[in-house]
């Protein structure tokens, strides 16, 4: 009888103690299956439209992944990269690293339109970017991961931030490490996320310096002994000393359309397309990064696990949740 009374008292206390009350709908943190009740078909709608877009244009897989990267590195993962310029606010799309370079905006526009039809003002543009990046990677043979969701969209963009915070293709290793550290990402994240260069292309203007500047760090490996390797000759044929700035070359010449670990094999041979690829090896004086690169080059499954872990971590940078930000009706403009 005493036990029954004690149980009744404890039950009453628990039910009437606000601090112990749990909510099934906590909007202040990112969670899995955030839209399970709010918009059950959200991830399926994103997946289907990414699949259609990538089937029509395989290069869009890299473009959608890159949109997520460039968004998260400027003010956090808040879809600020999607905002168009308006009076008093320059778009991040117009910044140096993004202008005439970022693609895939129309894919996001279509997905957002369909989601607004299905679940008005429910799914954020920032979450669409995160889901689309995951699906794009998987569709090209890469890993799948569960995306944490619940982001809100920013009310502004940062043109200056895009110019300052997005890593340049000719960055030194020290600059890359510092840049990633600003975002709360460590050296392991830098190496794993650099593996995204297994798909996609770069413009001549992004890798010309890597071809013609006589810097050993740009020509690690066989170039150290032979200035005119076959790979370098290929790059010279694509990108002359002057002109053809917008001519493209694949970031991974061996398997350009497949998300795999070949990027790491390339940079071990000095065949990274960008200067910032090759410095992972050439400027790694203590060998820590080189060991990671060797591990990923020899074990694709390990790379996939590390990549997924680091993308999830990146996707949580300075996110807006709860009452912060908004859910835009149109990803290109702040709600009025």
C-alpha atoms as a printed R data frame, in Angstrom:
    type eleno elety resid chain resno      x      y       z
1   ATOM     1    CA   UNK     A     1  0.000  0.000   0.000
2   ATOM     2    CA   UNK     A     2  2.862  2.355   0.916
3   ATOM     3    CA   UNK     A     3  4.497  1.538  -2.447
4   ATOM     4    CA   UNK     A     4  1.279  2.454  -4.272
5   ATOM     5    CA   UNK     A     5  1.092  5.799  -2.468
6   ATOM     6    CA   UNK     A     6  4.748  6.564  -3.258
7   ATOM     7    CA   UNK     A     7  4.240  5.692  -6.931
8   ATOM     8    CA   UNK     A     8  1.169  7.958  -7.075
9   ATOM     9    CA   UNK     A     9  3.106 10.863  -5.533
10  ATOM    10    CA   UNK     A    10  6.046 10.436  -7.948
11  ATOM    11    CA   UNK     A    11  3.695 10.277 -10.940
12  ATOM    12    CA   UNK     A    12  1.934 13.476  -9.839
13  ATOM    13    CA   UNK     A    13  5.273 15.285  -9.388
14  ATOM    14    CA   UNK     A    14  6.541 14.222 -12.812
15  ATOM    15    CA   UNK     A    15  3.360 15.291 -14.576
16  ATOM    16    CA   UNK     A    16  3.358 18.709 -12.917
17  ATOM    17    CA   UNK     A    17  7.067 19.557 -13.200
18  ATOM    18    CA   UNK     A    18  7.603 21.731 -16.336
19  ATOM    19    CA   UNK     A    19 11.343 21.113 -16.445
20  ATOM    20    CA   UNK     A    20 10.736 17.398 -16.868
21  ATOM    21    CA   UNK     A    21  8.151 17.737 -19.618
22  ATOM    22    CA   UNK     A    22  9.510 16.448 -22.929
23  ATOM    23    CA   UNK     A    23  8.402 17.785 -26.295
24  ATOM    24    CA   UNK     A    24  8.168 15.652 -29.406
25  ATOM    25    CA   UNK     A    25  8.594 18.782 -31.524
26  ATOM    26    CA   UNK     A    26 11.742 20.560 -30.418
27  ATOM    27    CA   UNK     A    27 12.460 23.210 -33.044
28  ATOM    28    CA   UNK     A    28 15.610 24.456 -31.312
29  ATOM    29    CA   UNK     A    29 17.844 21.574 -32.406
30  ATOM    30    CA   UNK     A    30 18.456 19.699 -35.634
31  ATOM    31    CA   UNK     A    31 16.978 16.210 -35.649
32  ATOM    32    CA   UNK     A    32 16.458 13.257 -37.949
33  ATOM    33    CA   UNK     A    33 13.032 12.870 -39.551
34  ATOM    34    CA   UNK     A    34 12.125 16.465 -38.683
35  ATOM    35    CA   UNK     A    35  9.451 16.509 -41.397
36  ATOM    36    CA   UNK     A    36  7.988 13.078 -40.652
37  ATOM    37    CA   UNK     A    37  4.784 14.636 -39.305
38  ATOM    38    CA   UNK     A    38  5.070 18.161 -40.736
39  ATOM    39    CA   UNK     A    39  5.631 17.135 -44.368
40  ATOM    40    CA   UNK     A    40  5.974 13.353 -44.804
41  ATOM    41    CA   UNK     A    41  6.873 13.505 -48.502
42  ATOM    42    CA   UNK     A    42  9.529 16.237 -48.168
43  ATOM    43    CA   UNK     A    43 12.648 14.101 -48.565
44  ATOM    44    CA   UNK     A    44 11.016 12.010 -51.295
45  ATOM    45    CA   UNK     A    45 10.165 15.144 -53.293
46  ATOM    46    CA   UNK     A    46 13.738 16.401 -53.006
47  ATOM    47    CA   UNK     A    47 15.183 13.023 -53.916
48  ATOM    48    CA   UNK     A    48 13.021 12.556 -57.007
49  ATOM    49    CA   UNK     A    49 13.792 15.990 -58.423
50  ATOM    50    CA   UNK     A    50 17.517 15.714 -57.746
51  ATOM    51    CA   UNK     A    51 17.495 12.333 -59.476
52  ATOM    52    CA   UNK     A    52 15.740 13.740 -62.554
53  ATOM    53    CA   UNK     A    53 18.094 16.745 -62.700
54  ATOM    54    CA   UNK     A    54 21.270 14.657 -62.318
55  ATOM    55    CA   UNK     A    55 20.042 12.157 -64.925
56  ATOM    56    CA   UNK     A    56 19.627 15.017 -67.423
57  ATOM    57    CA   UNK     A    57 22.913 16.680 -66.445
58  ATOM    58    CA   UNK     A    58 25.309 14.532 -64.361
59  ATOM    59    CA   UNK     A    59 27.423 17.607 -63.573
60  ATOM    60    CA   UNK     A    60 24.605 18.936 -61.388
61  ATOM    61    CA   UNK     A    61 25.515 16.409 -58.692
62  ATOM    62    CA   UNK     A    62 28.729 18.289 -57.958
63  ATOM    63    CA   UNK     A    63 26.936 21.616 -58.352
64  ATOM    64    CA   UNK     A    64 24.324 20.780 -55.705
65  ATOM    65    CA   UNK     A    65 26.969 19.520 -53.293
66  ATOM    66    CA   UNK     A    66 28.973 22.692 -53.865
67  ATOM    67    CA   UNK     A    67 25.938 24.879 -53.141
68  ATOM    68    CA   UNK     A    68 25.696 23.303 -49.679
69  ATOM    69    CA   UNK     A    69 29.429 23.902 -49.053
70  ATOM    70    CA   UNK     A    70 29.380 27.509 -50.179
71  ATOM    71    CA   UNK     A    71 26.253 28.176 -48.167
72  ATOM    72    CA   UNK     A    72 27.607 26.740 -44.907
73  ATOM    73    CA   UNK     A    73 30.963 28.541 -45.115
74  ATOM    74    CA   UNK     A    74 29.281 31.971 -45.128
75  ATOM    75    CA   UNK     A    75 27.260 32.802 -41.979
76  ATOM    76    CA   UNK     A    76 26.368 29.118 -41.557
77  ATOM    77    CA   UNK     A    77 23.962 26.728 -43.283
78  ATOM    78    CA   UNK     A    78 21.098 29.179 -43.734
79  ATOM    79    CA   UNK     A    79 20.448 29.302 -47.498
80  ATOM    80    CA   UNK     A    80 21.923 32.804 -47.706
81  ATOM    81    CA   UNK     A    81 23.679 31.707 -50.909
82  ATOM    82    CA   UNK     A    82 20.296 31.390 -52.627
83  ATOM    83    CA   UNK     A    83 19.194 35.003 -52.102
84  ATOM    84    CA   UNK     A    84 19.176 37.274 -55.147
85  ATOM    85    CA   UNK     A    85 20.475 40.828 -54.968
86  ATOM    86    CA   UNK     A    86 17.984 43.470 -53.896
87  ATOM    87    CA   UNK     A    87 18.370 47.167 -53.143
88  ATOM    88    CA   UNK     A    88 20.748 47.519 -50.225
89  ATOM    89    CA   UNK     A    89 21.938 43.881 -50.259
90  ATOM    90    CA   UNK     A    90 24.336 42.297 -52.743
91  ATOM    91    CA   UNK     A    91 23.873 38.594 -53.364
92  ATOM    92    CA   UNK     A    92 26.541 36.049 -52.458
93  ATOM    93    CA   UNK     A    93 26.027 34.772 -56.003
94  ATOM    94    CA   UNK     A    94 27.888 37.851 -57.244
95  ATOM    95    CA   UNK     A    95 30.966 37.286 -55.044
96  ATOM    96    CA   UNK     A    96 34.232 36.202 -56.685
97  ATOM    97    CA   UNK     A    97 34.161 32.503 -55.707
98  ATOM    98    CA   UNK     A    98 30.532 32.149 -56.850
99  ATOM    99    CA   UNK     A    99 29.968 34.406 -59.866
100 ATOM   100    CA   UNK     A   100 29.610 32.445 -63.118
101 ATOM   101    CA   UNK     A   101 30.558 29.375 -61.106
102 ATOM   102    CA   UNK     A   102 27.730 28.169 -58.852
103 ATOM   103    CA   UNK     A   103 24.971 26.191 -60.564
104 ATOM   104    CA   UNK     A   104 21.829 24.329 -59.624
105 ATOM   105    CA   UNK     A   105 19.669 27.226 -58.475
106 ATOM   106    CA   UNK     A   106 16.855 26.258 -60.840
107 ATOM   107    CA   UNK     A   107 16.778 22.743 -59.364
108 ATOM   108    CA   UNK     A   108 16.338 24.180 -55.880
109 ATOM   109    CA   UNK     A   109 13.655 26.569 -57.188
110 ATOM   110    CA   UNK     A   110 11.635 23.688 -58.622
111 ATOM   111    CA   UNK     A   111 11.939 21.607 -55.460
112 ATOM   112    CA   UNK     A   112 10.861 24.564 -53.337
113 ATOM   113    CA   UNK     A   113  7.846 25.229 -55.573
114 ATOM   114    CA   UNK     A   114  6.687 21.620 -55.260
115 ATOM   115    CA   UNK     A   115  7.221 21.598 -51.495
116 ATOM   116    CA   UNK     A   116  5.209 24.792 -51.128
117 ATOM   117    CA   UNK     A   117  2.393 23.091 -53.022
118 ATOM   118    CA   UNK     A   118  2.605 20.066 -50.737
119 ATOM   119    CA   UNK     A   119  3.358 21.737 -47.386
120 ATOM   120    CA   UNK     A   120  3.232 25.563 -47.457
121 ATOM   121    CA   UNK     A   121  5.862 27.410 -45.394
122 ATOM   122    CA   UNK     A   122  7.118 24.203 -43.814
123 ATOM   123    CA   UNK     A   123 10.376 23.058 -45.437
124 ATOM   124    CA   UNK     A   124 13.257 25.533 -45.319
125 ATOM   125    CA   UNK     A   125 15.542 26.269 -48.248
126 ATOM   126    CA   UNK     A   126 18.529 25.492 -46.025
127 ATOM   127    CA   UNK     A   127 17.193 21.987 -45.385
128 ATOM   128    CA   UNK     A   128 16.541 21.514 -49.107
129 ATOM   129    CA   UNK     A   129 20.217 22.271 -49.786
130 ATOM   130    CA   UNK     A   130 21.338 19.747 -47.158
131 ATOM   131    CA   UNK     A   131 19.059 16.981 -48.446
132 ATOM   132    CA   UNK     A   132 19.880 17.685 -52.105
133 ATOM   133    CA   UNK     A   133 23.622 17.492 -51.395
134 ATOM   134    CA   UNK     A   134 23.211 14.077 -49.772
135 ATOM   135    CA   UNK     A   135 21.075 12.735 -52.604
136 ATOM   136    CA   UNK     A   136 23.409 14.114 -55.273
137 ATOM   137    CA   UNK     A   137 26.402 12.350 -53.718
138 ATOM   138    CA   UNK     A   138 24.578  9.039 -53.428
139 ATOM   139    CA   UNK     A   139 23.321  9.217 -57.016
140 ATOM   140    CA   UNK     A   140 26.929  9.380 -58.246
141 ATOM   141    CA   UNK     A   141 27.960  6.305 -56.266
142 ATOM   142    CA   UNK     A   142 28.854  7.971 -52.965
143 ATOM   143    CA   UNK     A   143 27.656  7.313 -49.408
144 ATOM   144    CA   UNK     A   144 24.221  8.008 -47.982
145 ATOM   145    CA   UNK     A   145 23.771  9.589 -44.576
146 ATOM   146    CA   UNK     A   146 20.820 10.636 -42.459
147 ATOM   147    CA   UNK     A   147 20.496 14.411 -42.719
148 ATOM   148    CA   UNK     A   148 19.838 16.373 -39.542
149 ATOM   149    CA   UNK     A   149 16.989 18.781 -40.269
150 ATOM   150    CA   UNK     A   150 15.170 21.754 -38.778
151 ATOM   151    CA   UNK     A   151 17.196 24.682 -40.154
152 ATOM   152    CA   UNK     A   152 15.601 28.052 -40.781
153 ATOM   153    CA   UNK     A   153 16.498 30.458 -43.596
154 ATOM   154    CA   UNK     A   154 18.458 33.658 -43.108
155 ATOM   155    CA   UNK     A   155 17.053 37.138 -43.641
156 ATOM   156    CA   UNK     A   156 20.200 38.402 -45.347
157 ATOM   157    CA   UNK     A   157 23.194 37.416 -47.427
158 ATOM   158    CA   UNK     A   158 26.859 38.348 -47.044
159 ATOM   159    CA   UNK     A   159 28.648 39.352 -50.229
160 ATOM   160    CA   UNK     A   160 31.792 40.255 -48.271
161 ATOM   161    CA   UNK     A   161 31.662 36.999 -46.319
162 ATOM   162    CA   UNK     A   162 31.530 34.981 -49.525
163 ATOM   163    CA   UNK     A   163 34.639 36.764 -50.791
164 ATOM   164    CA   UNK     A   164 36.523 36.237 -47.526
165 ATOM   165    CA   UNK     A   165 35.492 32.836 -46.213
166 ATOM   166    CA   UNK     A   166 35.215 30.467 -49.179
167 ATOM   167    CA   UNK     A   167 38.576 28.703 -49.731
168 ATOM   168    CA   UNK     A   168 40.443 29.807 -52.855
169 ATOM   169    CA   UNK     A   169 41.667 27.195 -55.387
170 ATOM   170    CA   UNK     A   170 45.272 28.345 -54.903
171 ATOM   171    CA   UNK     A   171 45.209 28.366 -51.074
172 ATOM   172    CA   UNK     A   172 48.194 27.213 -49.058
173 ATOM   173    CA   UNK     A   173 47.692 24.352 -46.618
174 ATOM   174    CA   UNK     A   174 48.005 26.757 -43.688
175 ATOM   175    CA   UNK     A   175 45.293 28.987 -45.172
176 ATOM   176    CA   UNK     A   176 43.006 25.979 -45.705
177 ATOM   177    CA   UNK     A   177 43.488 24.761 -42.138
178 ATOM   178    CA   UNK     A   178 42.769 28.235 -40.743
179 ATOM   179    CA   UNK     A   179 39.757 28.664 -43.020
180 ATOM   180    CA   UNK     A   180 38.223 25.389 -41.892
181 ATOM   181    CA   UNK     A   181 39.050 26.128 -38.248
182 ATOM   182    CA   UNK     A   182 37.010 29.346 -38.512
183 ATOM   183    CA   UNK     A   183 34.026 27.131 -39.232
184 ATOM   184    CA   UNK     A   184 34.738 24.766 -36.356
185 ATOM   185    CA   UNK     A   185 36.132 22.114 -38.695
186 ATOM   186    CA   UNK     A   186 39.416 20.324 -38.021
187 ATOM   187    CA   UNK     A   187 42.146 18.844 -40.221
188 ATOM   188    CA   UNK     A   188 40.283 15.541 -40.488
189 ATOM   189    CA   UNK     A   189 37.257 17.394 -41.833
190 ATOM   190    CA   UNK     A   190 39.442 19.313 -44.286
191 ATOM   191    CA   UNK     A   191 40.873 16.118 -45.757
192 ATOM   192    CA   UNK     A   192 37.571 14.245 -45.897
193 ATOM   193    CA   UNK     A   193 35.633 17.159 -47.400
194 ATOM   194    CA   UNK     A   194 38.389 17.809 -49.951
195 ATOM   195    CA   UNK     A   195 37.409 14.397 -51.294
196 ATOM   196    CA   UNK     A   196 34.319 16.056 -52.765
197 ATOM   197    CA   UNK     A   197 36.671 17.005 -55.617
198 ATOM   198    CA   UNK     A   198 36.180 13.476 -56.877
199 ATOM   199    CA   UNK     A   199 33.304 14.903 -58.935
200 ATOM   200    CA   UNK     A   200 32.789 18.225 -60.688
201 ATOM   201    CA   UNK     A   201 34.812 20.529 -62.881
202 ATOM   202    CA   UNK     A   202 36.839 23.700 -62.511
203 ATOM   203    CA   UNK     A   203 37.432 26.608 -64.859
204 ATOM   204    CA   UNK     A   204 40.830 27.296 -66.378
205 ATOM   205    CA   UNK     A   205 41.110 30.499 -64.357
206 ATOM   206    CA   UNK     A   206 40.998 28.360 -61.202
207 ATOM   207    CA   UNK     A   207 43.900 26.062 -62.095
208 ATOM   208    CA   UNK     A   208 46.094 28.118 -64.451
209 ATOM   209    CA   UNK     A   209 48.318 29.150 -61.532
210 ATOM   210    CA   UNK     A   210 48.806 25.477 -60.651
211 ATOM   211    CA   UNK     A   211 50.124 24.782 -64.177
212 ATOM   212    CA   UNK     A   212 52.434 27.685 -64.883
213 ATOM   213    CA   UNK     A   213 53.736 28.999 -61.570
214 ATOM   214    CA   UNK     A   214 57.034 27.417 -60.638
215 ATOM   215    CA   UNK     A   215 56.067 26.433 -57.118
216 ATOM   216    CA   UNK     A   216 57.046 22.978 -55.968
217 ATOM   217    CA   UNK     A   217 53.899 22.666 -53.855
218 ATOM   218    CA   UNK     A   218 51.767 22.900 -57.008
219 ATOM   219    CA   UNK     A   219 53.740 20.145 -58.725
220 ATOM   220    CA   UNK     A   220 54.179 17.559 -56.044
221 ATOM   221    CA   UNK     A   221 55.209 14.026 -57.004
222 ATOM   222    CA   UNK     A   222 56.336 13.223 -60.505
223 ATOM   223    CA   UNK     A   223 56.389 16.903 -61.500
224 ATOM   224    CA   UNK     A   224 59.198 17.324 -59.002
225 ATOM   225    CA   UNK     A   225 61.430 15.348 -61.355
226 ATOM   226    CA   UNK     A   226 59.873 16.028 -64.733
227 ATOM   227    CA   UNK     A   227 58.349 19.375 -65.546
228 ATOM   228    CA   UNK     A   228 56.349 18.013 -68.460
229 ATOM   229    CA   UNK     A   229 54.381 15.093 -67.149
230 ATOM   230    CA   UNK     A   230 51.534 13.805 -69.275
231 ATOM   231    CA   UNK     A   231 48.990 15.200 -66.826
232 ATOM   232    CA   UNK     A   232 50.523 18.642 -66.935
233 ATOM   233    CA   UNK     A   233 50.611 18.538 -70.730
234 ATOM   234    CA   UNK     A   234 46.896 17.724 -70.730
235 ATOM   235    CA   UNK     A   235 46.207 20.728 -68.516
236 ATOM   236    CA   UNK     A   236 48.324 22.992 -70.735
237 ATOM   237    CA   UNK     A   237 46.312 21.890 -73.768
238 ATOM   238    CA   UNK     A   238 43.080 22.813 -71.976
239 ATOM   239    CA   UNK     A   239 44.291 26.011 -70.361
240 ATOM   240    CA   UNK     A   240 46.923 28.141 -72.146
241 ATOM   241    CA   UNK     A   241 48.929 30.872 -70.430
242 ATOM   242    CA   UNK     A   242 46.354 33.437 -71.518
243 ATOM   243    CA   UNK     A   243 42.788 33.153 -72.740
244 ATOM   244    CA   UNK     A   244 40.157 30.409 -72.491
245 ATOM   245    CA   UNK     A   245 39.449 31.384 -68.872
246 ATOM   246    CA   UNK     A   246 36.092 29.622 -68.888
247 ATOM   247    CA   UNK     A   247 37.329 26.360 -70.364
248 ATOM   248    CA   UNK     A   248 36.598 23.467 -67.985
249 ATOM   249    CA   UNK     A   249 38.561 20.459 -66.806
250 ATOM   250    CA   UNK     A   250 37.340 17.661 -64.511
251 ATOM   251    CA   UNK     A   251 38.600 17.740 -60.929
252 ATOM   252    CA   UNK     A   252 39.213 13.992 -61.182
253 ATOM   253    CA   UNK     A   253 40.451 12.955 -64.622
254 ATOM   254    CA   UNK     A   254 40.245  9.236 -63.895
255 ATOM   255    CA   UNK     A   255 36.604  8.867 -62.776
256 ATOM   256    CA   UNK     A   256 35.081 12.331 -63.283
257 ATOM   257    CA   UNK     A   257 31.426 11.309 -62.975
258 ATOM   258    CA   UNK     A   258 31.704  8.896 -60.057
259 ATOM   259    CA   UNK     A   259 31.930  9.778 -56.375
260 ATOM   260    CA   UNK     A   260 34.763  7.523 -55.220
261 ATOM   261    CA   UNK     A   261 38.174  7.680 -53.529
262 ATOM   262    CA   UNK     A   262 40.183  8.285 -56.707
263 ATOM   263    CA   UNK     A   263 40.786 11.920 -55.765
264 ATOM   264    CA   UNK     A   264 43.194 10.762 -53.054
265 ATOM   265    CA   UNK     A   265 45.056  8.490 -55.458
266 ATOM   266    CA   UNK     A   266 45.394 11.474 -57.793
267 ATOM   267    CA   UNK     A   267 46.928 13.823 -55.251
268 ATOM   268    CA   UNK     A   268 49.387 11.157 -54.077
269 ATOM   269    CA   UNK     A   269 50.649 11.170 -57.680
270 ATOM   270    CA   UNK     A   270 50.712 14.969 -57.880
271 ATOM   271    CA   UNK     A   271 47.701 14.938 -60.191
272 ATOM   272    CA   UNK     A   272 45.305 17.132 -58.278
273 ATOM   273    CA   UNK     A   273 43.745 19.707 -60.581
274 ATOM   274    CA   UNK     A   274 43.845 22.627 -58.148
275 ATOM   275    CA   UNK     A   275 46.819 23.989 -56.277
276 ATOM   276    CA   UNK     A   276 44.804 23.604 -53.083
277 ATOM   277    CA   UNK     A   277 44.481 19.874 -53.804
278 ATOM   278    CA   UNK     A   278 48.195 19.243 -54.149
279 ATOM   279    CA   UNK     A   279 49.242 21.233 -51.064
280 ATOM   280    CA   UNK     A   280 47.516 18.629 -48.877
281 ATOM   281    CA   UNK     A   281 50.564 16.491 -49.594
282 ATOM   282    CA   UNK     A   282 53.334 18.909 -50.590
283 ATOM   283    CA   UNK     A   283 52.949 21.183 -47.546
284 ATOM   284    CA   UNK     A   284 52.173 18.462 -45.024
285 ATOM   285    CA   UNK     A   285 55.523 18.525 -43.281
286 ATOM   286    CA   UNK     A   286 54.618 16.291 -40.333
287 ATOM   287    CA   UNK     A   287 52.945 13.623 -42.453
288 ATOM   288    CA   UNK     A   288 49.635 13.575 -40.591
289 ATOM   289    CA   UNK     A   289 47.528 14.558 -43.598
290 ATOM   290    CA   UNK     A   290 49.533 12.328 -45.926
291 ATOM   291    CA   UNK     A   291 48.695  9.354 -43.707
292 ATOM   292    CA   UNK     A   292 44.999 10.201 -43.930
293 ATOM   293    CA   UNK     A   293 45.225 10.538 -47.711
294 ATOM   294    CA   UNK     A   294 46.918  7.135 -47.976
295 ATOM   295    CA   UNK     A   295 44.189  5.623 -45.792
296 ATOM   296    CA   UNK     A   296 41.413  7.000 -47.987
297 ATOM   297    CA   UNK     A   297 43.242  6.102 -51.205
298 ATOM   298    CA   UNK     A   298 43.443  2.477 -50.083
299 ATOM   299    CA   UNK     A   299 40.065  2.195 -48.341
300 ATOM   300    CA   UNK     A   300 37.051  3.742 -50.053
301 ATOM   301    CA   UNK     A   301 34.651  2.643 -47.314
302 ATOM   302    CA   UNK     A   302 36.720  4.512 -44.718
303 ATOM   303    CA   UNK     A   303 36.626  7.644 -46.873
304 ATOM   304    CA   UNK     A   304 32.858  7.375 -47.305
305 ATOM   305    CA   UNK     A   305 32.309  7.083 -43.542
306 ATOM   306    CA   UNK     A   306 34.607 10.025 -42.820
307 ATOM   307    CA   UNK     A   307 33.067 12.144 -45.565
308 ATOM   308    CA   UNK     A   308 29.534 11.556 -44.300
309 ATOM   309    CA   UNK     A   309 30.573 12.379 -40.733
310 ATOM   310    CA   UNK     A   310 32.246 15.624 -41.810
311 ATOM   311    CA   UNK     A   311 29.361 16.719 -44.059
312 ATOM   312    CA   UNK     A   312 26.945 16.249 -41.161
313 ATOM   313    CA   UNK     A   313 29.266 18.308 -38.969
314 ATOM   314    CA   UNK     A   314 29.562 21.020 -41.626
315 ATOM   315    CA   UNK     A   315 25.786 21.025 -42.054
316 ATOM   316    CA   UNK     A   316 25.405 22.125 -38.433
317 ATOM   317    CA   UNK     A   317 27.560 25.275 -38.719
318 ATOM   318    CA   UNK     A   318 25.781 28.299 -37.207
319 ATOM   319    CA   UNK     A   319 22.325 27.020 -38.087
320 ATOM   320    CA   UNK     A   320 19.228 29.082 -37.397
321 ATOM   321    CA   UNK     A   321 16.532 27.202 -35.476
322 ATOM   322    CA   UNK     A   322 13.379 27.844 -33.463
323 ATOM   323    CA   UNK     A   323 12.318 31.474 -33.757
324 ATOM   324    CA   UNK     A   324 15.496 32.495 -35.594
325 ATOM   325    CA   UNK     A   325 15.270 33.301 -39.291
326 ATOM   326    CA   UNK     A   326 12.245 32.215 -41.309
327 ATOM   327    CA   UNK     A   327 11.036 29.621 -43.779
328 ATOM   328    CA   UNK     A   328 11.136 31.399 -47.119
329 ATOM   329    CA   UNK     A   329  8.311 30.915 -49.565
330 ATOM   330    CA   UNK     A   330 10.709 31.588 -52.433
331 ATOM   331    CA   UNK     A   331 14.358 30.684 -51.840
332 ATOM   332    CA   UNK     A   332 15.542 33.725 -53.804
333 ATOM   333    CA   UNK     A   333 13.820 36.314 -51.618
334 ATOM   334    CA   UNK     A   334 13.082 37.025 -47.977
335 ATOM   335    CA   UNK     A   335  9.390 36.833 -47.116
336 ATOM   336    CA   UNK     A   336  7.711 40.252 -47.059
